[in-house]
Amino acid sequence: MNDTGHHILVVDDHRDIRESLARYLRKNGLRASVAENAAQARKFLKAAAVDLVVLDIMMPGEDGLSLCRHLMESESIPVILLTAMAEETDRIIGLEIGADDYVTKPFNPRELLARVRAVLRRSSQVPKERDPVETDCLSFAGWTLDVPRRLLTGSDGVAVPLSTGEYQLLVAFLKRPRMVLSRDQLLDLTSGRSPGVFDRSIDNQVSRLRRKIEADPKNPELIKTVWGGGYTFTSDVEGGIE
C-alpha cells in the first residue's frame, strides 16, 4: 500500500509514547503529528487535514472516549484507540461509538502500523455516496425512511421499528443504490468495527432487514446477494415523500 500523503495524528498524554510512535510512523513512510491532550487535538484538527487519529483513551481532562464521540459525530476521520488491559469496558464503548480498531498497551509498533494501514485501506475503498442526501426523507419501493426520526413507514402508513444496526445498514444502502458493497465496506459504513471478528454480523443484519422490507425475505428483490462480492441494493431511491 502506498502511504504517501497519509497524515496520522497521535494523541497521548505520555510524551515518550506519542513521540516514539510518531517517529516510527514517519520512518515507515507516513506523515505524523502529535497532541498531548484532547484540547490540543481539537485545535490541530481544525487547522490541518488528518487521515487517521491514534487516540489514547485515558487522558487527563477530556478523555479519549469523549474526543472519539466528537470525531464520529462531526468528522469522517478513522480512529484507532490505545487502551490498557484494564480498560475493556471503555474499549467496548469506543467500538460502539464508532472507533475503527484498538491496540492494547503495551503494544508492538509494527502491529499498530499494520492496523493503521488496514484501516486506511478500508476507509479508502468505501464507495462514496452517489449524491449527497439533502432531504430528511428517502423513498424506495413503497417505503419511506424519515432519517432524523429513524422512522421507516410502509405504503400503508404503518411504521416498522428498526434497530440501530438495521437503520445504519439501510441508510448505507439507500445512499449507494446499485453499488456492490462488500462486508468490510458495510462494516465501515455502519458500526466502524474491524472486519474478521464481526463480519458475520453484517449477514445477520441483512437477514433481519430483509424480513422487514422484502415482500419475500427468502427470495429478496431489494437487497441482493452478490456471490463473492457482498450485497447490492437494487431499488431506485428518491428524496422526499411521494
JSON list of C-alpha atoms in Angstrom, two decimals:
[
{"chain": "A", "resi": 1, "resn": "MET", "atom": "CA", "xyz": [0.00, 0.00, 0.00]},
{"chain": "A", "resi": 2, "resn": "ASN", "atom": "CA", "xyz": [1.29, 3.48, -0.84]},
{"chain": "A", "resi": 3, "resn": "ASP", "atom": "CA", "xyz": [1.25, 5.54, 2.35]},
{"chain": "A", "resi": 4, "resn": "THR", "atom": "CA", "xyz": [2.46, 8.77, 0.71]},
{"chain": "A", "resi": 5, "resn": "GLY", "atom": "CA", "xyz": [0.35, 11.71, 1.87]},
{"chain": "A", "resi": 6, "resn": "HIS", "atom": "CA", "xyz": [-1.47, 9.95, 4.70]},
{"chain": "A", "resi": 7, "resn": "HIS", "atom": "CA", "xyz": [-1.36, 12.11, 7.80]},
{"chain": "A", "resi": 8, "resn": "ILE", "atom": "CA", "xyz": [-1.68, 10.48, 11.24]},
{"chain": "A", "resi": 9, "resn": "LEU", "atom": "CA", "xyz": [-2.37, 12.36, 14.47]},
{"chain": "A", "resi": 10, "resn": "VAL", "atom": "CA", "xyz": [-1.14, 10.62, 17.65]},
{"chain": "A", "resi": 11, "resn": "VAL", "atom": "CA", "xyz": [-2.98, 11.81, 20.78]},
{"chain": "A", "resi": 12, "resn": "ASP", "atom": "CA", "xyz": [-1.48, 10.60, 24.07]},
{"chain": "A", "resi": 13, "resn": "ASP", "atom": "CA", "xyz": [-0.58, 12.39, 27.31]},
{"chain": "A", "resi": 14, "resn": "HIS", "atom": "CA", "xyz": [2.61, 10.31, 27.69]},
{"chain": "A", "resi": 15, "resn": "ARG", "atom": "CA", "xyz": [5.34, 12.12, 25.77]},
{"chain": "A", "resi": 16, "resn": "ASP", "atom": "CA", "xyz": [7.53, 9.06, 25.28]},
{"chain": "A", "resi": 17, "resn": "ILE", "atom": "CA", "xyz": [4.67, 7.09, 23.73]},
{"chain": "A", "resi": 18, "resn": "ARG", "atom": "CA", "xyz": [3.42, 9.76, 21.35]},
{"chain": "A", "resi": 19, "resn": "GLU", "atom": "CA", "xyz": [6.85, 10.92, 20.24]},
{"chain": "A", "resi": 20, "resn": "SER", "atom": "CA", "xyz": [8.32, 7.45, 19.72]},
{"chain": "A", "resi": 21, "resn": "LEU", "atom": "CA", "xyz": [5.21, 6.28, 17.86]},
{"chain": "A", "resi": 22, "resn": "ALA", "atom": "CA", "xyz": [5.26, 9.37, 15.63]},
{"chain": "A", "resi": 23, "resn": "ARG", "atom": "CA", "xyz": [8.92, 8.73, 14.79]},
{"chain": "A", "resi": 24, "resn": "TYR", "atom": "CA", "xyz": [8.15, 5.10, 13.93]},
{"chain": "A", "resi": 25, "resn": "LEU", "atom": "CA", "xyz": [5.26, 6.09, 11.66]},
{"chain": "A", "resi": 26, "resn": "ARG", "atom": "CA", "xyz": [7.43, 8.66, 9.87]},
{"chain": "A", "resi": 27, "resn": "LYS", "atom": "CA", "xyz": [10.21, 6.09, 9.48]},
{"chain": "A", "resi": 28, "resn": "ASN", "atom": "CA", "xyz": [7.70, 3.88, 7.68]},
{"chain": "A", "resi": 29, "resn": "GLY", "atom": "CA", "xyz": [6.52, 6.45, 5.18]},
{"chain": "A", "resi": 30, "resn": "LEU", "atom": "CA", "xyz": [3.62, 8.17, 6.95]},
{"chain": "A", "resi": 31, "resn": "ARG", "atom": "CA", "xyz": [3.26, 11.79, 7.98]},
{"chain": "A", "resi": 32, "resn": "ALA", "atom": "CA", "xyz": [2.75, 12.02, 11.75]},
{"chain": "A", "resi": 33, "resn": "SER", "atom": "CA", "xyz": [1.85, 14.80, 14.17]},
{"chain": "A", "resi": 34, "resn": "VAL", "atom": "CA", "xyz": [1.27, 14.69, 17.93]},
{"chain": "A", "resi": 35, "resn": "ALA", "atom": "CA", "xyz": [-1.06, 16.15, 20.54]},
{"chain": "A", "resi": 36, "resn": "GLU", "atom": "CA", "xyz": [-0.79, 15.69, 24.31]},
{"chain": "A", "resi": 37, "resn": "ASN", "atom": "CA", "xyz": [-4.49, 16.06, 25.11]},
{"chain": "A", "resi": 38, "resn": "ALA", "atom": "CA", "xyz": [-7.95, 16.34, 23.57]},
{"chain": "A", "resi": 39, "resn": "ALA", "atom": "CA", "xyz": [-7.98, 20.14, 23.59]},
{"chain": "A", "resi": 40, "resn": "GLN", "atom": "CA", "xyz": [-4.74, 20.29, 21.64]},
{"chain": "A", "resi": 41, "resn": "ALA", "atom": "CA", "xyz": [-6.04, 17.62, 19.24]},
{"chain": "A", "resi": 42, "resn": "ARG", "atom": "CA", "xyz": [-9.23, 19.59, 18.58]},
{"chain": "A", "resi": 43, "resn": "LYS", "atom": "CA", "xyz": [-7.21, 22.71, 17.69]},
{"chain": "A", "resi": 44, "resn": "PHE", "atom": "CA", "xyz": [-4.91, 20.72, 15.43]},
{"chain": "A", "resi": 45, "resn": "LEU", "atom": "CA", "xyz": [-7.81, 19.05, 13.61]},
{"chain": "A", "resi": 46, "resn": "LYS", "atom": "CA", "xyz": [-9.32, 22.46, 12.82]},
{"chain": "A", "resi": 47, "resn": "ALA", "atom": "CA", "xyz": [-6.03, 23.66, 11.33]},
{"chain": "A", "resi": 48, "resn": "ALA", "atom": "CA", "xyz": [-4.81, 20.61, 9.41]},
{"chain": "A", "resi": 49, "resn": "ALA", "atom": "CA", "xyz": [-6.10, 17.72, 7.31]},
{"chain": "A", "resi": 50, "resn": "VAL", "atom": "CA", "xyz": [-5.75, 14.39, 9.11]},
{"chain": "A", "resi": 51, "resn": "ASP", "atom": "CA", "xyz": [-6.43, 10.93, 7.65]},
{"chain": "A", "resi": 52, "resn": "LEU", "atom": "CA", "xyz": [-6.46, 8.91, 10.89]},
{"chain": "A", "resi": 53, "resn": "VAL", "atom": "CA", "xyz": [-6.24, 9.51, 14.64]},
{"chain": "A", "resi": 54, "resn": "VAL", "atom": "CA", "xyz": [-4.43, 7.19, 17.05]},
{"chain": "A", "resi": 55, "resn": "LEU", "atom": "CA", "xyz": [-6.13, 8.07, 20.32]},
{"chain": "A", "resi": 56, "resn": "ASP", "atom": "CA", "xyz": [-5.35, 7.17, 23.93]},
{"chain": "A", "resi": 57, "resn": "ILE", "atom": "CA", "xyz": [-8.48, 6.55, 26.00]},
{"chain": "A", "resi": 58, "resn": "MET", "atom": "CA", "xyz": [-7.14, 7.52, 29.44]},
{"chain": "A", "resi": 59, "resn": "MET", "atom": "CA", "xyz": [-6.06, 11.17, 29.41]},
{"chain": "A", "resi": 60, "resn": "PRO", "atom": "CA", "xyz": [-6.40, 13.98, 31.97]},
{"chain": "A", "resi": 61, "resn": "GLY", "atom": "CA", "xyz": [-9.14, 16.49, 31.23]},
{"chain": "A", "resi": 62, "resn": "GLU", "atom": "CA", "xyz": [-11.32, 15.38, 28.33]},
{"chain": "A", "resi": 63, "resn": "ASP", "atom": "CA", "xyz": [-10.76, 11.65, 27.85]},
{"chain": "A", "resi": 64, "resn": "GLY", "atom": "CA", "xyz": [-10.31, 9.76, 24.61]},
{"chain": "A", "resi": 65, "resn": "LEU", "atom": "CA", "xyz": [-13.87, 8.42, 24.52]},
{"chain": "A", "resi": 66, "resn": "SER", "atom": "CA", "xyz": [-15.28, 11.94, 24.59]},
{"chain": "A", "resi": 67, "resn": "LEU", "atom": "CA", "xyz": [-12.98, 13.03, 21.76]},
{"chain": "A", "resi": 68, "resn": "CYS", "atom": "CA", "xyz": [-13.78, 9.85, 19.82]},
{"chain": "A", "resi": 69, "resn": "ARG", "atom": "CA", "xyz": [-17.51, 10.57, 20.14]},
{"chain": "A", "resi": 70, "resn": "HIS", "atom": "CA", "xyz": [-16.90, 14.11, 18.84]},
{"chain": "A", "resi": 71, "resn": "LEU", "atom": "CA", "xyz": [-14.95, 12.79, 15.86]},
{"chain": "A", "resi": 72, "resn": "MET", "atom": "CA", "xyz": [-17.69, 10.28, 15.00]},
{"chain": "A", "resi": 73, "resn": "GLU", "atom": "CA", "xyz": [-20.37, 12.97, 15.15]},
{"chain": "A", "resi": 74, "resn": "SER", "atom": "CA", "xyz": [-18.57, 15.79, 13.34]},
{"chain": "A", "resi": 75, "resn": "GLU", "atom": "CA", "xyz": [-15.71, 14.35, 11.29]},
{"chain": "A", "resi": 76, "resn": "SER", "atom": "CA", "xyz": [-15.21, 11.44, 8.89]},
{"chain": "A", "resi": 77, "resn": "ILE", "atom": "CA", "xyz": [-11.79, 10.54, 10.32]},
{"chain": "A", "resi": 78, "resn": "PRO", "atom": "CA", "xyz": [-10.96, 6.92, 11.23]},
{"chain": "A", "resi": 79, "resn": "VAL", "atom": "CA", "xyz": [-9.89, 6.33, 14.85]},
{"chain": "A", "resi": 80, "resn": "ILE", "atom": "CA", "xyz": [-7.69, 3.64, 16.42]},
{"chain": "A", "resi": 81, "resn": "LEU", "atom": "CA", "xyz": [-7.88, 3.56, 20.21]},
{"chain": "A", "resi": 82, "resn": "LEU", "atom": "CA", "xyz": [-4.93, 2.94, 22.52]},
{"chain": "A", "resi": 83, "resn": "THR", "atom": "CA", "xyz": [-6.19, 1.11, 25.60]},
{"chain": "A", "resi": 84, "resn": "ALA", "atom": "CA", "xyz": [-4.81, -0.51, 28.73]},
{"chain": "A", "resi": 85, "resn": "MET", "atom": "CA", "xyz": [-5.60, -4.12, 29.61]},
{"chain": "A", "resi": 86, "resn": "ALA", "atom": "CA", "xyz": [-7.90, -2.96, 32.43]},
{"chain": "A", "resi": 87, "resn": "GLU", "atom": "CA", "xyz": [-9.97, -0.73, 30.11]},
{"chain": "A", "resi": 88, "resn": "GLU", "atom": "CA", "xyz": [-12.06, -3.47, 28.47]},
{"chain": "A", "resi": 89, "resn": "THR", "atom": "CA", "xyz": [-15.36, -1.70, 29.15]},
{"chain": "A", "resi": 90, "resn": "ASP", "atom": "CA", "xyz": [-14.04, 1.56, 27.72]},
{"chain": "A", "resi": 91, "resn": "ARG", "atom": "CA", "xyz": [-12.70, -0.31, 24.70]},
{"chain": "A", "resi": 92, "resn": "ILE", "atom": "CA", "xyz": [-16.15, -1.79, 24.03]},
{"chain": "A", "resi": 93, "resn": "ILE", "atom": "CA", "xyz": [-17.77, 1.62, 24.44]},
{"chain": "A", "resi": 94, "resn": "GLY", "atom": "CA", "xyz": [-15.24, 3.05, 21.99]},
{"chain": "A", "resi": 95, "resn": "LEU", "atom": "CA", "xyz": [-16.13, 0.45, 19.38]},
{"chain": "A", "resi": 96, "resn": "GLU", "atom": "CA", "xyz": [-19.84, 1.08, 19.95]},
{"chain": "A", "resi": 97, "resn": "ILE", "atom": "CA", "xyz": [-19.26, 4.81, 19.46]},
{"chain": "A", "resi": 98, "resn": "GLY", "atom": "CA", "xyz": [-17.65, 4.07, 16.11]},
{"chain": "A", "resi": 99, "resn": "ALA", "atom": "CA", "xyz": [-13.89, 3.65, 16.59]},
{"chain": "A", "resi": 100, "resn": "ASP", "atom": "CA", "xyz": [-12.38, 1.58, 13.77]},
{"chain": "A", "resi": 101, "resn": "ASP", "atom": "CA", "xyz": [-9.95, -0.53, 15.81]},
{"chain": "A", "resi": 102, "resn": "TYR", "atom": "CA", "xyz": [-7.97, -0.66, 19.03]},
{"chain": "A", "resi": 103, "resn": "VAL", "atom": "CA", "xyz": [-4.49, -1.65, 20.23]},
{"chain": "A", "resi": 104, "resn": "THR", "atom": "CA", "xyz": [-3.78, -2.68, 23.82]},
{"chain": "A", "resi": 105, "resn": "LYS", "atom": "CA", "xyz": [-0.84, -1.16, 25.71]},
{"chain": "A", "resi": 106, "resn": "PRO", "atom": "CA", "xyz": [1.96, -2.10, 25.80]},
{"chain": "A", "resi": 107, "resn": "PHE", "atom": "CA", "xyz": [1.83, -2.55, 22.04]},
{"chain": "A", "resi": 108, "resn": "ASN", "atom": "CA", "xyz": [4.23, -3.55, 19.30]},
{"chain": "A", "resi": 109, "resn": "PRO", "atom": "CA", "xyz": [4.71, -0.55, 16.95]},
{"chain": "A", "resi": 110, "resn": "ARG", "atom": "CA", "xyz": [4.80, -2.92, 14.00]},
{"chain": "A", "resi": 111, "resn": "GLU", "atom": "CA", "xyz": [1.34, -4.27, 14.91]},
{"chain": "A", "resi": 112, "resn": "LEU", "atom": "CA", "xyz": [-0.05, -0.76, 15.26]},
{"chain": "A", "resi": 113, "resn": "LEU", "atom": "CA", "xyz": [1.42, 0.21, 11.89]},
{"chain": "A", "resi": 114, "resn": "ALA", "atom": "CA", "xyz": [-0.27, -2.80, 10.30]},
{"chain": "A", "resi": 115, "resn": "ARG", "atom": "CA", "xyz": [-3.61, -1.79, 11.84]},
{"chain": "A", "resi": 116, "resn": "VAL", "atom": "CA", "xyz": [-3.17, 1.82, 10.71]},
{"chain": "A", "resi": 117, "resn": "ARG", "atom": "CA", "xyz": [-2.55, 0.67, 7.15]},
{"chain": "A", "resi": 118, "resn": "ALA", "atom": "CA", "xyz": [-5.51, -1.74, 7.27]},
{"chain": "A", "resi": 119, "resn": "VAL", "atom": "CA", "xyz": [-7.91, 0.98, 8.47]},
{"chain": "A", "resi": 120, "resn": "LEU", "atom": "CA", "xyz": [-6.61, 3.45, 5.87]},
{"chain": "A", "resi": 121, "resn": "ARG", "atom": "CA", "xyz": [-7.01, 0.83, 3.15]},
{"chain": "A", "resi": 122, "resn": "ARG", "atom": "CA", "xyz": [-10.59, 0.01, 4.16]},
{"chain": "A", "resi": 123, "resn": "SER", "atom": "CA", "xyz": [-11.62, 3.64, 4.50]},
{"chain": "A", "resi": 124, "resn": "SER", "atom": "CA", "xyz": [-10.20, 4.49, 1.07]},
{"chain": "A", "resi": 125, "resn": "GLN", "atom": "CA", "xyz": [-12.15, 1.63, -0.51]},
{"chain": "A", "resi": 126, "resn": "VAL", "atom": "CA", "xyz": [-15.57, 2.61, 0.88]},
{"chain": "A", "resi": 127, "resn": "PRO", "atom": "CA", "xyz": [-17.70, 3.80, -2.08]},
{"chain": "A", "resi": 128, "resn": "LYS", "atom": "CA", "xyz": [-18.80, 7.42, -1.93]},
{"chain": "A", "resi": 129, "resn": "GLU", "atom": "CA", "xyz": [-22.47, 8.33, -1.89]},
{"chain": "A", "resi": 130, "resn": "ARG", "atom": "CA", "xyz": [-23.97, 8.71, -5.36]},
{"chain": "A", "resi": 131, "resn": "ASP", "atom": "CA", "xyz": [-25.41, 12.07, -4.34]},
{"chain": "A", "resi": 132, "resn": "PRO", "atom": "CA", "xyz": [-25.30, 13.90, -1.01]},
{"chain": "A", "resi": 133, "resn": "VAL", "atom": "CA", "xyz": [-28.52, 13.45, 0.92]},
{"chain": "A", "resi": 134, "resn": "GLU", "atom": "CA", "xyz": [-30.16, 16.86, 1.23]},
{"chain": "A", "resi": 135, "resn": "THR", "atom": "CA", "xyz": [-33.55, 15.73, 2.42]},
{"chain": "A", "resi": 136, "resn": "ASP", "atom": "CA", "xyz": [-34.94, 14.39, 5.67]},
{"chain": "A", "resi": 137, "resn": "CYS", "atom": "CA", "xyz": [-36.80, 11.56, 3.91]},
{"chain": "A", "resi": 138, "resn": "LEU", "atom": "CA", "xyz": [-35.75, 8.86, 1.46]},
{"chain": "A", "resi": 139, "resn": "SER", "atom": "CA", "xyz": [-38.31, 6.84, -0.52]},
{"chain": "A", "resi": 140, "resn": "PHE", "atom": "CA", "xyz": [-37.88, 3.45, -2.17]},
{"chain": "A", "resi": 141, "resn": "ALA", "atom": "CA", "xyz": [-40.19, 0.66, -3.39]},
{"chain": "A", "resi": 142, "resn": "GLY", "atom": "CA", "xyz": [-43.18, 1.97, -1.46]},
{"chain": "A", "resi": 143, "resn": "TRP", "atom": "CA", "xyz": [-41.21, 2.63, 1.71]},
{"chain": "A", "resi": 144, "resn": "THR", "atom": "CA", "xyz": [-40.24, 5.97, 3.24]},
{"chain": "A", "resi": 145, "resn": "LEU", "atom": "CA", "xyz": [-37.41, 6.47, 5.74]},
{"chain": "A", "resi": 146, "resn": "ASP", "atom": "CA", "xyz": [-37.60, 9.57, 7.90]},
{"chain": "A", "resi": 147, "resn": "VAL", "atom": "CA", "xyz": [-33.85, 9.95, 8.51]},
{"chain": "A", "resi": 148, "resn": "PRO", "atom": "CA", "xyz": [-33.82, 12.33, 11.51]},
{"chain": "A", "resi": 149, "resn": "ARG", "atom": "CA", "xyz": [-36.52, 10.30, 13.30]},
{"chain": "A", "resi": 150, "resn": "ARG", "atom": "CA", "xyz": [-35.15, 6.94, 12.16]},
{"chain": "A", "resi": 151, "resn": "LEU", "atom": "CA", "xyz": [-38.72, 6.03, 11.22]},
{"chain": "A", "resi": 152, "resn": "LEU", "atom": "CA", "xyz": [-39.47, 3.56, 8.42]},
{"chain": "A", "resi": 153, "resn": "THR", "atom": "CA", "xyz": [-43.03, 3.65, 7.07]},
{"chain": "A", "resi": 154, "resn": "GLY", "atom": "CA", "xyz": [-44.68, 1.39, 4.51]},
{"chain": "A", "resi": 155, "resn": "SER", "atom": "CA", "xyz": [-47.11, 2.39, 1.77]},
{"chain": "A", "resi": 156, "resn": "ASP", "atom": "CA", "xyz": [-49.94, 1.58, 4.19]},
{"chain": "A", "resi": 157, "resn": "GLY", "atom": "CA", "xyz": [-48.64, 4.21, 6.62]},
{"chain": "A", "resi": 158, "resn": "VAL", "atom": "CA", "xyz": [-47.66, 1.64, 9.23]},
{"chain": "A", "resi": 159, "resn": "ALA", "atom": "CA", "xyz": [-44.30, 2.28, 10.91]},
{"chain": "A", "resi": 160, "resn": "VAL", "atom": "CA", "xyz": [-41.78, -0.57, 11.12]},
{"chain": "A", "resi": 161, "resn": "PRO", "atom": "CA", "xyz": [-39.32, -0.40, 14.04]},
{"chain": "A", "resi": 162, "resn": "LEU", "atom": "CA", "xyz": [-35.60, -0.58, 13.19]},
{"chain": "A", "resi": 163, "resn": "SER", "atom": "CA", "xyz": [-32.72, -1.41, 15.50]},
{"chain": "A", "resi": 164, "resn": "THR", "atom": "CA", "xyz": [-29.68, 0.89, 15.36]},
{"chain": "A", "resi": 165, "resn": "GLY", "atom": "CA", "xyz": [-27.80, -1.66, 13.27]},
{"chain": "A", "resi": 166, "resn": "GLU", "atom": "CA", "xyz": [-30.70, -2.13, 10.83]},
{"chain": "A", "resi": 167, "resn": "TYR", "atom": "CA", "xyz": [-31.13, 1.63, 10.47]},
{"chain": "A", "resi": 168, "resn": "GLN", "atom": "CA", "xyz": [-27.42, 2.20, 9.78]},
{"chain": "A", "resi": 169, "resn": "LEU", "atom": "CA", "xyz": [-27.37, -0.62, 7.25]},
{"chain": "A", "resi": 170, "resn": "LEU", "atom": "CA", "xyz": [-30.46, 0.66, 5.45]},
{"chain": "A", "resi": 171, "resn": "VAL", "atom": "CA", "xyz": [-29.03, 4.19, 5.24]},
{"chain": "A", "resi": 172, "resn": "ALA", "atom": "CA", "xyz": [-25.77, 2.80, 3.84]},
{"chain": "A", "resi": 173, "resn": "PHE", "atom": "CA", "xyz": [-27.73, 1.01, 1.10]},
{"chain": "A", "resi": 174, "resn": "LEU", "atom": "CA", "xyz": [-30.03, 3.96, 0.35]},
{"chain": "A", "resi": 175, "resn": "LYS", "atom": "CA", "xyz": [-27.08, 6.31, -0.11]},
{"chain": "A", "resi": 176, "resn": "ARG", "atom": "CA", "xyz": [-25.38, 3.87, -2.51]},
{"chain": "A", "resi": 177, "resn": "PRO", "atom": "CA", "xyz": [-28.11, 2.19, -4.59]},
{"chain": "A", "resi": 178, "resn": "ARG", "atom": "CA", "xyz": [-26.99, -0.36, -7.20]},
{"chain": "A", "resi": 179, "resn": "MET", "atom": "CA", "xyz": [-23.42, -0.37, -5.87]},
{"chain": "A", "resi": 180, "resn": "VAL", "atom": "CA", "xyz": [-21.86, -3.66, -4.80]},
{"chain": "A", "resi": 181, "resn": "LEU", "atom": "CA", "xyz": [-20.80, -3.30, -1.17]},
{"chain": "A", "resi": 182, "resn": "SER", "atom": "CA", "xyz": [-18.54, -5.88, 0.48]},
{"chain": "A", "resi": 183, "resn": "ARG", "atom": "CA", "xyz": [-19.00, -6.96, 4.08]},
{"chain": "A", "resi": 184, "resn": "ASP", "atom": "CA", "xyz": [-15.90, -4.98, 5.10]},
{"chain": "A", "resi": 185, "resn": "GLN", "atom": "CA", "xyz": [-17.26, -1.86, 3.41]},
{"chain": "A", "resi": 186, "resn": "LEU", "atom": "CA", "xyz": [-20.63, -2.28, 5.11]},
{"chain": "A", "resi": 187, "resn": "LEU", "atom": "CA", "xyz": [-18.85, -2.64, 8.46]},
{"chain": "A", "resi": 188, "resn": "ASP", "atom": "CA", "xyz": [-17.05, 0.66, 7.86]},
{"chain": "A", "resi": 189, "resn": "LEU", "atom": "CA", "xyz": [-20.28, 2.35, 6.79]},
{"chain": "A", "resi": 190, "resn": "THR", "atom": "CA", "xyz": [-22.24, 1.11, 9.81]},
{"chain": "A", "resi": 191, "resn": "SER", "atom": "CA", "xyz": [-20.52, 0.08, 13.03]},
{"chain": "A", "resi": 192, "resn": "GLY", "atom": "CA", "xyz": [-16.99, 1.00, 12.00]},
{"chain": "A", "resi": 193, "resn": "ARG", "atom": "CA", "xyz": [-15.61, -2.12, 13.63]},
{"chain": "A", "resi": 194, "resn": "SER", "atom": "CA", "xyz": [-12.75, -4.22, 12.41]},
{"chain": "A", "resi": 195, "resn": "PRO", "atom": "CA", "xyz": [-13.59, -6.93, 9.86]},
{"chain": "A", "resi": 196, "resn": "GLY", "atom": "CA", "xyz": [-12.89, -10.58, 10.54]},
{"chain": "A", "resi": 197, "resn": "VAL", "atom": "CA", "xyz": [-14.29, -10.79, 14.05]},
{"chain": "A", "resi": 198, "resn": "PHE", "atom": "CA", "xyz": [-17.57, -9.09, 13.24]},
{"chain": "A", "resi": 199, "resn": "ASP", "atom": "CA", "xyz": [-18.06, -9.85, 9.53]},
{"chain": "A", "resi": 200, "resn": "ARG", "atom": "CA", "xyz": [-20.87, -12.38, 10.10]},
{"chain": "A", "resi": 201, "resn": "SER", "atom": "CA", "xyz": [-22.84, -9.71, 11.97]},
{"chain": "A", "resi": 202, "resn": "ILE", "atom": "CA", "xyz": [-23.43, -7.99, 8.61]},
{"chain": "A", "resi": 203, "resn": "ASP", "atom": "CA", "xyz": [-25.06, -11.15, 7.24]},
{"chain": "A", "resi": 204, "resn": "ASN", "atom": "CA", "xyz": [-27.30, -11.29, 10.32]},
{"chain": "A", "resi": 205, "resn": "GLN", "atom": "CA", "xyz": [-28.25, -7.63, 9.99]},
{"chain": "A", "resi": 206, "resn": "VAL", "atom": "CA", "xyz": [-29.04, -8.09, 6.29]},
{"chain": "A", "resi": 207, "resn": "SER", "atom": "CA", "xyz": [-31.26, -11.07, 7.11]},
{"chain": "A", "resi": 208, "resn": "ARG", "atom": "CA", "xyz": [-33.16, -9.09, 9.75]},
{"chain": "A", "resi": 209, "resn": "LEU", "atom": "CA", "xyz": [-33.55, -6.08, 7.46]},
{"chain": "A", "resi": 210, "resn": "ARG", "atom": "CA", "xyz": [-34.81, -8.28, 4.64]},
{"chain": "A", "resi": 211, "resn": "ARG", "atom": "CA", "xyz": [-37.51, -9.66, 6.92]},
{"chain": "A", "resi": 212, "resn": "LYS", "atom": "CA", "xyz": [-38.78, -6.13, 7.42]},
{"chain": "A", "resi": 213, "resn": "ILE", "atom": "CA", "xyz": [-38.66, -4.65, 3.91]},
{"chain": "A", "resi": 214, "resn": "GLU", "atom": "CA", "xyz": [-38.82, -7.57, 1.47]},
{"chain": "A", "resi": 215, "resn": "ALA", "atom": "CA", "xyz": [-42.13, -8.99, 0.21]},
{"chain": "A", "resi": 216, "resn": "ASP", "atom": "CA", "xyz": [-40.49, -12.42, 0.32]},
{"chain": "A", "resi": 217, "resn": "PRO", "atom": "CA", "xyz": [-37.35, -12.43, 2.51]},
{"chain": "A", "resi": 218, "resn": "LYS", "atom": "CA", "xyz": [-36.36, -15.88, 1.21]},
{"chain": "A", "resi": 219, "resn": "ASN", "atom": "CA", "xyz": [-36.31, -14.51, -2.35]},
{"chain": "A", "resi": 220, "resn": "PRO", "atom": "CA", "xyz": [-35.16, -10.92, -1.82]},
{"chain": "A", "resi": 221, "resn": "GLU", "atom": "CA", "xyz": [-35.61, -8.35, -4.58]},
{"chain": "A", "resi": 222, "resn": "LEU", "atom": "CA", "xyz": [-34.34, -5.21, -2.84]},
{"chain": "A", "resi": 223, "resn": "ILE", "atom": "CA", "xyz": [-31.13, -6.43, -1.15]},
{"chain": "A", "resi": 224, "resn": "LYS", "atom": "CA", "xyz": [-29.44, -8.87, -3.50]},
{"chain": "A", "resi": 225, "resn": "THR", "atom": "CA", "xyz": [-26.51, -11.09, -2.56]},
{"chain": "A", "resi": 226, "resn": "VAL", "atom": "CA", "xyz": [-23.54, -10.74, -4.91]},
{"chain": "A", "resi": 227, "resn": "TRP", "atom": "CA", "xyz": [-21.68, -14.02, -4.62]},
{"chain": "A", "resi": 228, "resn": "GLY", "atom": "CA", "xyz": [-18.08, -13.37, -3.69]},
{"chain": "A", "resi": 229, "resn": "GLY", "atom": "CA", "xyz": [-18.76, -9.65, -3.57]},
{"chain": "A", "resi": 230, "resn": "GLY", "atom": "CA", "xyz": [-21.22, -8.77, -0.83]},
{"chain": "A", "resi": 231, "resn": "TYR", "atom": "CA", "xyz": [-24.60, -7.10, -1.31]},
{"chain": "A", "resi": 232, "resn": "THR", "atom": "CA", "xyz": [-26.28, -4.56, -3.57]},
{"chain": "A", "resi": 233, "resn": "PHE", "atom": "CA", "xyz": [-29.46, -2.50, -3.15]},
{"chain": "A", "resi": 234, "resn": "THR", "atom": "CA", "xyz": [-31.48, -2.74, -6.37]},
{"chain": "A", "resi": 235, "resn": "SER", "atom": "CA", "xyz": [-34.24, -0.14, -5.95]},
{"chain": "A", "resi": 236, "resn": "ASP", "atom": "CA", "xyz": [-34.26, 3.46, -7.09]},
{"chain": "A", "resi": 237, "resn": "VAL", "atom": "CA", "xyz": [-34.10, 5.92, -4.17]},
{"chain": "A", "resi": 238, "resn": "GLU", "atom": "CA", "xyz": [-35.76, 9.31, -4.17]},
{"chain": "A", "resi": 239, "resn": "GLY", "atom": "CA", "xyz": [-35.61, 12.19, -1.74]},
{"chain": "A", "resi": 240, "resn": "GLY", "atom": "CA", "xyz": [-38.78, 13.42, -0.08]},
{"chain": "A", "resi": 241, "resn": "ILE", "atom": "CA", "xyz": [-42.17, 11.83, 0.46]},
{"chain": "A", "resi": 242, "resn": "GLU", "atom": "CA", "xyz": [-44.02, 10.88, -2.65]}
]
